[in-house]
mmCIF file of C-alpha atoms and ligand atoms in Angstrom:
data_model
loop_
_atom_site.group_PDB
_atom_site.id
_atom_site.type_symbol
_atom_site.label_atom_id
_atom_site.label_comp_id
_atom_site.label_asym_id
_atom_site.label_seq_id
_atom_site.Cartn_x
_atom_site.Cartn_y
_atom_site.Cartn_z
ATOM 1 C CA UNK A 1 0.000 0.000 0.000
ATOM 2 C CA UNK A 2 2.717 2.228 0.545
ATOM 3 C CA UNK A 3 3.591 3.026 -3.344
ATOM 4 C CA UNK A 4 -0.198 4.296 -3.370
ATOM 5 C CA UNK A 5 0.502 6.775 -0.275
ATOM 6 C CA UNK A 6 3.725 7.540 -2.494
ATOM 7 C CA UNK A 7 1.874 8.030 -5.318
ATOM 8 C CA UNK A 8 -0.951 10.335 -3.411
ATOM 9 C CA UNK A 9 1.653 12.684 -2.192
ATOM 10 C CA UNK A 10 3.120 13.263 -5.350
ATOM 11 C CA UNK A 11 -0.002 13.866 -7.278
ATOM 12 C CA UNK A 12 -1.089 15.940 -4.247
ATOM 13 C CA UNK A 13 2.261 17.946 -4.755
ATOM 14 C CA UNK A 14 2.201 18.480 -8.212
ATOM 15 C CA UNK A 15 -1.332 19.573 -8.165
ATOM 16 C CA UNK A 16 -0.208 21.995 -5.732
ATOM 17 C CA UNK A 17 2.757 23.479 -7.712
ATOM 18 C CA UNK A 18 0.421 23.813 -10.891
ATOM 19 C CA UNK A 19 -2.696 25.936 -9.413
ATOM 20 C CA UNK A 20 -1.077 27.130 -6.513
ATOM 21 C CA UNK A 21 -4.555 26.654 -4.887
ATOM 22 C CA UNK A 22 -3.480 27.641 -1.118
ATOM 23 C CA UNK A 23 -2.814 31.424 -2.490
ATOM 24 C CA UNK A 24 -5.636 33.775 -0.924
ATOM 25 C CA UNK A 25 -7.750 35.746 -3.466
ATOM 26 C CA UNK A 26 -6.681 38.627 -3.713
ATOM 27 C CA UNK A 27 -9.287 41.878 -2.495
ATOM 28 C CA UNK A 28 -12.206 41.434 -4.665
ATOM 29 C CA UNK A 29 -12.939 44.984 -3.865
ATOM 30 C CA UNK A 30 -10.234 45.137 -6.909
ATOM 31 C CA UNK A 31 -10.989 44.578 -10.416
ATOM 32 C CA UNK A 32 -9.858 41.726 -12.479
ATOM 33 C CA UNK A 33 -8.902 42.927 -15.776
ATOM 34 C CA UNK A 34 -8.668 39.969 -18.377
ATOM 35 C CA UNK A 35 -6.427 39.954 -21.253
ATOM 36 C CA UNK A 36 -8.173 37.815 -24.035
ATOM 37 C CA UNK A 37 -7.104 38.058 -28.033
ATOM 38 C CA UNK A 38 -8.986 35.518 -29.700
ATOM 39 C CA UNK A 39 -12.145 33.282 -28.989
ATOM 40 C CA UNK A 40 -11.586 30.272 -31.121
ATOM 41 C CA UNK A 41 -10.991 26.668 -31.735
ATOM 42 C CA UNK A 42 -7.260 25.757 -31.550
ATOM 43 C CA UNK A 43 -5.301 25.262 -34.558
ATOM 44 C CA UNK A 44 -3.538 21.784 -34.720
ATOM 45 C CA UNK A 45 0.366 22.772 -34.535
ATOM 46 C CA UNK A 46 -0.336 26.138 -34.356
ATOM 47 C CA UNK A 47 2.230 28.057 -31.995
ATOM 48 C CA UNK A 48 0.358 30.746 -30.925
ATOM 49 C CA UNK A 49 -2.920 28.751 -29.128
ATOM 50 C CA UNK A 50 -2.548 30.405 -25.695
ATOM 51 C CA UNK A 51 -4.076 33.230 -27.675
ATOM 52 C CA UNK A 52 -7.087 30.998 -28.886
ATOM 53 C CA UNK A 53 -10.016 30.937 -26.252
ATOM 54 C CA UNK A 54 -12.543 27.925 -27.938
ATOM 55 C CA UNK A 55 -16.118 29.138 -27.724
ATOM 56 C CA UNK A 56 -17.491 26.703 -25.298
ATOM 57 C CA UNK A 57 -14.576 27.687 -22.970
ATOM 58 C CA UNK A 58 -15.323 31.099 -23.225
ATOM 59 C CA UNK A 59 -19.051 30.870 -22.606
ATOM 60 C CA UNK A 60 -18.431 28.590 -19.250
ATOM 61 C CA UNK A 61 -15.935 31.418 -18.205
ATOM 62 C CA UNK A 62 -18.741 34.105 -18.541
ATOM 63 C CA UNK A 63 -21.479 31.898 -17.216
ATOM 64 C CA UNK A 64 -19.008 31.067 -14.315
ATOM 65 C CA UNK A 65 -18.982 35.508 -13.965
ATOM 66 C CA UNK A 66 -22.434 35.708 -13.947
ATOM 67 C CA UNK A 67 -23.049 33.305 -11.694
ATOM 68 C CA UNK A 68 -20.721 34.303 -9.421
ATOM 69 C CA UNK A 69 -22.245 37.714 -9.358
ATOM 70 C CA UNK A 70 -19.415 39.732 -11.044
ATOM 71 C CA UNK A 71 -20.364 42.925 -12.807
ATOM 72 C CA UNK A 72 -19.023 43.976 -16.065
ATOM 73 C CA UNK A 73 -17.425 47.098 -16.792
ATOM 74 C CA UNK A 74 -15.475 48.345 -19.797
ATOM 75 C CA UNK A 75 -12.257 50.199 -19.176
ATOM 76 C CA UNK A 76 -13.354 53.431 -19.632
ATOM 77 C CA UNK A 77 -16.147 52.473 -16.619
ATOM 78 C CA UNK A 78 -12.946 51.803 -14.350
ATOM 79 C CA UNK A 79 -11.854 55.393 -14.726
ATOM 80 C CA UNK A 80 -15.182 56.802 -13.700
ATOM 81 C CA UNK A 81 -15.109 56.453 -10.336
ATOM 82 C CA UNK A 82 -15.967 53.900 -7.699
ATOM 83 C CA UNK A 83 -16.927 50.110 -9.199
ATOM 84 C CA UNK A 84 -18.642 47.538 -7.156
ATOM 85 C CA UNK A 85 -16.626 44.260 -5.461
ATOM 86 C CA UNK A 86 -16.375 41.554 -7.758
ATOM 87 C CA UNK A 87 -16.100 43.708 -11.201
ATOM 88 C CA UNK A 88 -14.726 42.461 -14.274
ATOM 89 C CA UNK A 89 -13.310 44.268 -17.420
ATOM 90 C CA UNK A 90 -13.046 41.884 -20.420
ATOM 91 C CA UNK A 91 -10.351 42.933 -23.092
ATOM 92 C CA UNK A 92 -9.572 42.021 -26.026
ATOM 93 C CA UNK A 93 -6.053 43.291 -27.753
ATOM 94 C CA UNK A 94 -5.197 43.373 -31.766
ATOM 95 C CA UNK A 95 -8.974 43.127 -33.509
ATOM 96 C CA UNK A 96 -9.632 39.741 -34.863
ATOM 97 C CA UNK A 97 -12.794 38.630 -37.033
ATOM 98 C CA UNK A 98 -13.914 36.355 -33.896
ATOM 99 C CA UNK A 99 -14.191 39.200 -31.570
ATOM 100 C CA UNK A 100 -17.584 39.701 -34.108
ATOM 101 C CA UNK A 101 -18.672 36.414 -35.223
ATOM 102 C CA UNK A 102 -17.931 34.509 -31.702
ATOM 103 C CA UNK A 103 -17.425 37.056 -28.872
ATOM 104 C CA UNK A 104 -20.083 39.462 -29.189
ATOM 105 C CA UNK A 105 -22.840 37.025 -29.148
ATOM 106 C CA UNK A 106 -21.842 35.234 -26.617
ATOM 107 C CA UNK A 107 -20.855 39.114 -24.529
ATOM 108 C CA UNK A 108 -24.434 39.434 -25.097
ATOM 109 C CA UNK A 109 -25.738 36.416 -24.053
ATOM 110 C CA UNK A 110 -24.374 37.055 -20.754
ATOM 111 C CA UNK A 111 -25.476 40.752 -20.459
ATOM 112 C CA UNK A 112 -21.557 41.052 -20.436
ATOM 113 C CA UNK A 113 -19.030 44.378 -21.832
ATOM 114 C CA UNK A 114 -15.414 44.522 -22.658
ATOM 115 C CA UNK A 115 -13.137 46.685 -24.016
ATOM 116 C CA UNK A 116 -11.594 46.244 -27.940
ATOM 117 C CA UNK A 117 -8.106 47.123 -28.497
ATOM 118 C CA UNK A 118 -7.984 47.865 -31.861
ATOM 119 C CA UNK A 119 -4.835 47.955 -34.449
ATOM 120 C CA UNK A 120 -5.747 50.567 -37.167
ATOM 121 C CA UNK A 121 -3.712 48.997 -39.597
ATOM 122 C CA UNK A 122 -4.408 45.071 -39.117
ATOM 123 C CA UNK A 123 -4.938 43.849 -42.293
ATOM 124 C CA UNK A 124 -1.818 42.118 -44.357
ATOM 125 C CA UNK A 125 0.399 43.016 -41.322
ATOM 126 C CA UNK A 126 3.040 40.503 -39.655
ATOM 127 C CA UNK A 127 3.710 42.493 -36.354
ATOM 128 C CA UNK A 128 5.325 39.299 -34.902
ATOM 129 C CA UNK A 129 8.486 39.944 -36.545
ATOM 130 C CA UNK A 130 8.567 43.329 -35.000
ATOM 131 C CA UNK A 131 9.201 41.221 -30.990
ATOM 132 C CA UNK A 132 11.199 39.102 -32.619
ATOM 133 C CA UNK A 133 12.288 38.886 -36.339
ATOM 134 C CA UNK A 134 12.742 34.408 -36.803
ATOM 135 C CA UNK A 135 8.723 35.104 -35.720
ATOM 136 C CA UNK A 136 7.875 35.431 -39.318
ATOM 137 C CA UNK A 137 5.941 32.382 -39.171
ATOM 138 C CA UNK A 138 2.526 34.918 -40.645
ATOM 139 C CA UNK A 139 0.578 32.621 -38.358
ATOM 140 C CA UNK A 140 -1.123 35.865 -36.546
ATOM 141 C CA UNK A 141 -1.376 37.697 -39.922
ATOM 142 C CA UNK A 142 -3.382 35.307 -41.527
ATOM 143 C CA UNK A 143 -5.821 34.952 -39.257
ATOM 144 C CA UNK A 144 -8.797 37.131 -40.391
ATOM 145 C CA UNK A 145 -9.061 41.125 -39.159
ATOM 146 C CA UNK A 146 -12.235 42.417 -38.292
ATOM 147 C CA UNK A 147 -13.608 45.381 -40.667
ATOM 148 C CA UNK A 148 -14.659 48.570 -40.007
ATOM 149 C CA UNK A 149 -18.247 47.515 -40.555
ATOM 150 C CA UNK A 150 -17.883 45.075 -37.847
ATOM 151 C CA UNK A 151 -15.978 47.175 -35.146
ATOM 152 C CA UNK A 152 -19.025 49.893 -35.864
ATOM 153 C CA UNK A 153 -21.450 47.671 -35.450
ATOM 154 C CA UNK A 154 -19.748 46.416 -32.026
ATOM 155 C CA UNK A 155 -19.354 49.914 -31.002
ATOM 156 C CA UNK A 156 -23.559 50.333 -31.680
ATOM 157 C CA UNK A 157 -24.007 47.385 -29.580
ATOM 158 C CA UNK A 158 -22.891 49.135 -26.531
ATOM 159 C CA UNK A 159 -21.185 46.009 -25.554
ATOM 160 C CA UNK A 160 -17.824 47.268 -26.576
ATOM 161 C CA UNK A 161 -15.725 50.083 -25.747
ATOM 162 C CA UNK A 162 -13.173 51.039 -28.259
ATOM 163 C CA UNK A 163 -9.256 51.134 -27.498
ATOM 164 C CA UNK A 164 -6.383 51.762 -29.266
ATOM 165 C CA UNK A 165 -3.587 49.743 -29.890
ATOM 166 C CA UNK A 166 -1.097 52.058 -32.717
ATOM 167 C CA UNK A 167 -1.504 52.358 -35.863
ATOM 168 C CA UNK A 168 0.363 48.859 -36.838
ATOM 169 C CA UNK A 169 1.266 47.190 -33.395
ATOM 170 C CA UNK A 170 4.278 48.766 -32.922
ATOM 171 C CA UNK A 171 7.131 47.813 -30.359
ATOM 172 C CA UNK A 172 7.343 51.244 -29.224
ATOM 173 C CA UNK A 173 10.569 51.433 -27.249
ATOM 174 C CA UNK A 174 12.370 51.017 -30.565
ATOM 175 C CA UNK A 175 10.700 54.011 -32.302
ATOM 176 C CA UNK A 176 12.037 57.648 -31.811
ATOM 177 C CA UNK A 177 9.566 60.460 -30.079
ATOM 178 C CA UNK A 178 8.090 61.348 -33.335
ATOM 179 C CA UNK A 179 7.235 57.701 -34.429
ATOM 180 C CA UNK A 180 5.720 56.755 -31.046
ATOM 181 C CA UNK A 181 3.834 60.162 -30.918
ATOM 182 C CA UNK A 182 2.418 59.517 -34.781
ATOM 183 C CA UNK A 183 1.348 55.399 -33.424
ATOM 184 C CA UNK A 184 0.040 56.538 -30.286
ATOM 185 C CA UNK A 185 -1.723 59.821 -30.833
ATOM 186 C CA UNK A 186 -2.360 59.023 -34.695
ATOM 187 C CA UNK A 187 -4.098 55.798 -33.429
ATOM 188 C CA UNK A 188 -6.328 58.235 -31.275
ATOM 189 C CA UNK A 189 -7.188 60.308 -33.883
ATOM 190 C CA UNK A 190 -8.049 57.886 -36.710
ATOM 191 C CA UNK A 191 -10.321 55.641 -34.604
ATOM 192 C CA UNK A 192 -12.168 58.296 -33.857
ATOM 193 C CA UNK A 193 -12.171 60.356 -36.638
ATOM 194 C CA UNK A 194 -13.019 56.499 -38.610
ATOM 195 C CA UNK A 195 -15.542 55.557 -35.433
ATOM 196 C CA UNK A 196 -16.882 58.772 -33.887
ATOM 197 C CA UNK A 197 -16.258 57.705 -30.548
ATOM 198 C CA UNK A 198 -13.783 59.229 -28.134
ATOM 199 C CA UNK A 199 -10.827 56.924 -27.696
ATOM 200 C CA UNK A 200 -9.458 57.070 -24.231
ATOM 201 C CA UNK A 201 -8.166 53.790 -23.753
ATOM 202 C CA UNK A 202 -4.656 51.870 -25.090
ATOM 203 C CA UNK A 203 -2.898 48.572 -24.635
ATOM 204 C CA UNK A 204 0.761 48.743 -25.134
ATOM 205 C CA UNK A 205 1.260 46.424 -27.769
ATOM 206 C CA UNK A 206 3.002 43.400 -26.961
ATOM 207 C CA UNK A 207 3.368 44.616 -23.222
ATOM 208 C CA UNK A 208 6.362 46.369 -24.497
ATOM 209 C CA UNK A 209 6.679 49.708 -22.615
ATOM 210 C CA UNK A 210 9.388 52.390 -21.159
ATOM 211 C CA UNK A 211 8.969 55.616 -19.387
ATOM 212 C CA UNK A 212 8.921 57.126 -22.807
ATOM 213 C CA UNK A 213 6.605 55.162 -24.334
ATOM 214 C CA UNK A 214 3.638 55.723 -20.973
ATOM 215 C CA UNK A 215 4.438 59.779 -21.450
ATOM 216 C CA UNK A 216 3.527 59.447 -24.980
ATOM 217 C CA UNK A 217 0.304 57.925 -23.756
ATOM 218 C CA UNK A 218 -0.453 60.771 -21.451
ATOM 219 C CA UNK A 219 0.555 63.363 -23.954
ATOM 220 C CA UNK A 220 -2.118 61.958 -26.456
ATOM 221 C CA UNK A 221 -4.881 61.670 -24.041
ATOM 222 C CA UNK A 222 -5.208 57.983 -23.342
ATOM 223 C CA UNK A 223 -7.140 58.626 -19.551
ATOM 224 C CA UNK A 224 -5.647 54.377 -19.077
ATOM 225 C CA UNK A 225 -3.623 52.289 -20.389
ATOM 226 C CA UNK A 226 -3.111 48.475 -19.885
ATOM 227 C CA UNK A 227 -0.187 45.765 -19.861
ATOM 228 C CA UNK A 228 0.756 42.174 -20.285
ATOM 229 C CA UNK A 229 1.791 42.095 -16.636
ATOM 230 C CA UNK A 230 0.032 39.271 -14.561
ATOM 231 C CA UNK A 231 -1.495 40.928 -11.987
ATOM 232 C CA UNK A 232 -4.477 42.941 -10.066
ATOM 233 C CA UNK A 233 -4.180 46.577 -8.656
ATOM 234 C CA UNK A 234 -5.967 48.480 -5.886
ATOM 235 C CA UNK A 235 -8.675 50.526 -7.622
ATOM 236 C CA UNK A 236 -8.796 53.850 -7.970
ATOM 237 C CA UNK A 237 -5.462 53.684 -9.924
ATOM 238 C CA UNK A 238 -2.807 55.251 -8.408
ATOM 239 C CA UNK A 239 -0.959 54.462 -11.724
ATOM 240 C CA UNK A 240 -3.499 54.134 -14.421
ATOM 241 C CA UNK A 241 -1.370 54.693 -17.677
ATOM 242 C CA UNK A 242 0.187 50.872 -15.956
ATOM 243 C CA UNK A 243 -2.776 48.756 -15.052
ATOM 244 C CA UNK A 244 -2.041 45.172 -14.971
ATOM 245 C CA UNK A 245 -4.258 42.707 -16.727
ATOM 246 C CA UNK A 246 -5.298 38.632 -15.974
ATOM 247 C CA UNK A 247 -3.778 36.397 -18.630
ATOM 248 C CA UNK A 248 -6.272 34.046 -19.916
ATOM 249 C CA UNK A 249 -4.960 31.278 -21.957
ATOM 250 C CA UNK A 250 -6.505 29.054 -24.341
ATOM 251 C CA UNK A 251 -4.224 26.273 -23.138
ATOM 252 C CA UNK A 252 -5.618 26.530 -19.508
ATOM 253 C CA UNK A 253 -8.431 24.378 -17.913
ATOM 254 C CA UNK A 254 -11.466 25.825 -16.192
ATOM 255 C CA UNK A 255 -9.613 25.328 -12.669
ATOM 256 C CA UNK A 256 -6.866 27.426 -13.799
ATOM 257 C CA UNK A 257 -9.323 30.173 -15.073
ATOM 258 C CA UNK A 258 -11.036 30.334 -11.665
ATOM 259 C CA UNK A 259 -7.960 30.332 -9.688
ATOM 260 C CA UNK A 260 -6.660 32.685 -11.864
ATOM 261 C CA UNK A 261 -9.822 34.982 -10.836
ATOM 262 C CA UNK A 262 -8.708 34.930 -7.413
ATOM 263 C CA UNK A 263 -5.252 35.178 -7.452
ATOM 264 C CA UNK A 264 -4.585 37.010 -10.449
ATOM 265 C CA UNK A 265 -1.950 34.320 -12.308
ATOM 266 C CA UNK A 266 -1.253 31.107 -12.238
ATOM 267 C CA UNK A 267 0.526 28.377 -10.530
ATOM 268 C CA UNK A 268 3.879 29.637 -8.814
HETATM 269 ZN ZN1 ZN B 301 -1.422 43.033 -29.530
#
């Protein structure tokens, strides 16, 4: 009997290590913002399925929210004051098709809102190389963009709030002052002037940011901008131009979503 006690323990312990269960949630007088890019199957061999959400994994993750008694706010809600415990601000970064055809029905189903944050220039683009050039795989450029059409008609819905994400996902600690003003402030402008919405909202693309490139935010307006780092801050922002977002990866289980909820990352 003694190999099963063995065997117990060590499925115990590596249960353990992967959720990281014992953590304590974390306030839930603070928000959880969640960092989502596409809701989709996965693509067999496909390197980039973290960013693929399926469908049915999505819906269980917003019927889980409701449930749960979360309320929904956009980011642009976070920055008008107080929010209720248990909020959550769905975003979505880059502007693919599924964000229409799969996300906002299922946002509605759920009386949910998040936040779009949209490339201007998305279509034909391989921004991968710009992290890292051997990324030239075109994997992320070939999967379809959505069209104006479609980002209007998502604006109309009142589910989503648009964001910008520059002009052509750009990796803006490289650029000089006058190229990160023209993708951060341009990006403003033309989603607006395109849109006729005000625009007060931006995702640094990649997660890539320096001093530089969060002064360039303020300078064009942006009232918040979010990251790729894991995490969940105290609300009112005392740094809102570097709000932390919730990673949620296609390649993790329900479990991991929900302890992800309360703890803000996963596993150690
Ligand atoms: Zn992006």
């Amino acid at each position: 009997m003694t190999w099963m006690l063995v065997a117990l323990v060590v499925a115990a312990l590596w249960f353990s290590v992967r959720y990281a269960w014992w953590r304590p949630a974390i306030d839930w007088r603070k928000p959880r913002v969640l960092m989502y890019h596409m809701v989709s199957e996965p693509v067999a061999g496909a390197k980039f399925n973290g960013l693929r959400v399926s469908p049915a994994a999505f819906e269980r993750q917003l019927r889980w929210l409701r449930d749960h008694g979360f309320h929904f706010a956009t980011m642009r809600d976070l920055m008008e004051g107080s929010v209720p415990a248990k909020t959550v601000a769905i975003t979505f970064d880059d502007g693919y098709q599924d964000n229409y055809t799969n996300a906002l029905p299922l946002l509605q189903k759920y009386g949910a809102k998040a936040t779009l944050y949209l490339v201007v220039d998305r279509h034909e683009r391989d921004w991968s190389t710009y992290k890292k050039a051997h990324h030239a795989s075109g994997e992320l450029m070939r999967e379809p963009k959505l069209t104006d059409a479609q980002v209007r008609e998502m604006v109309q819905s009142g589910v989503f709030e648009l964001g910008a994400h520059t002009l052509t996902h750009a990796n803006l600690p490289t650029l000089d002052g006058e190229a990160k003003a023209r993708e951060v402030h341009g990006a403003r402008q033309q989603l607006e002037a395109l849109f006729g919405v005000p625009v007060t909202s931006f995702a640094y693309p990649f997660g890539i940011f320096g001093d530089a490139d969060v002064e360039a935010t303020r300078a064009a307006g942006y009232s918040n901008a979010v990251t790729t780092v894991d995490g969940i801050d105290a609300h009112p922002y005392a740094d809102p131009l570097r709000i932390r977002r919730v990673k949620i990866s296609g390649k993790d289980n329900f479990l991991a979503f929900v302890l992800r909820m309360r703890s803000g990352r996963r596993g150690l």
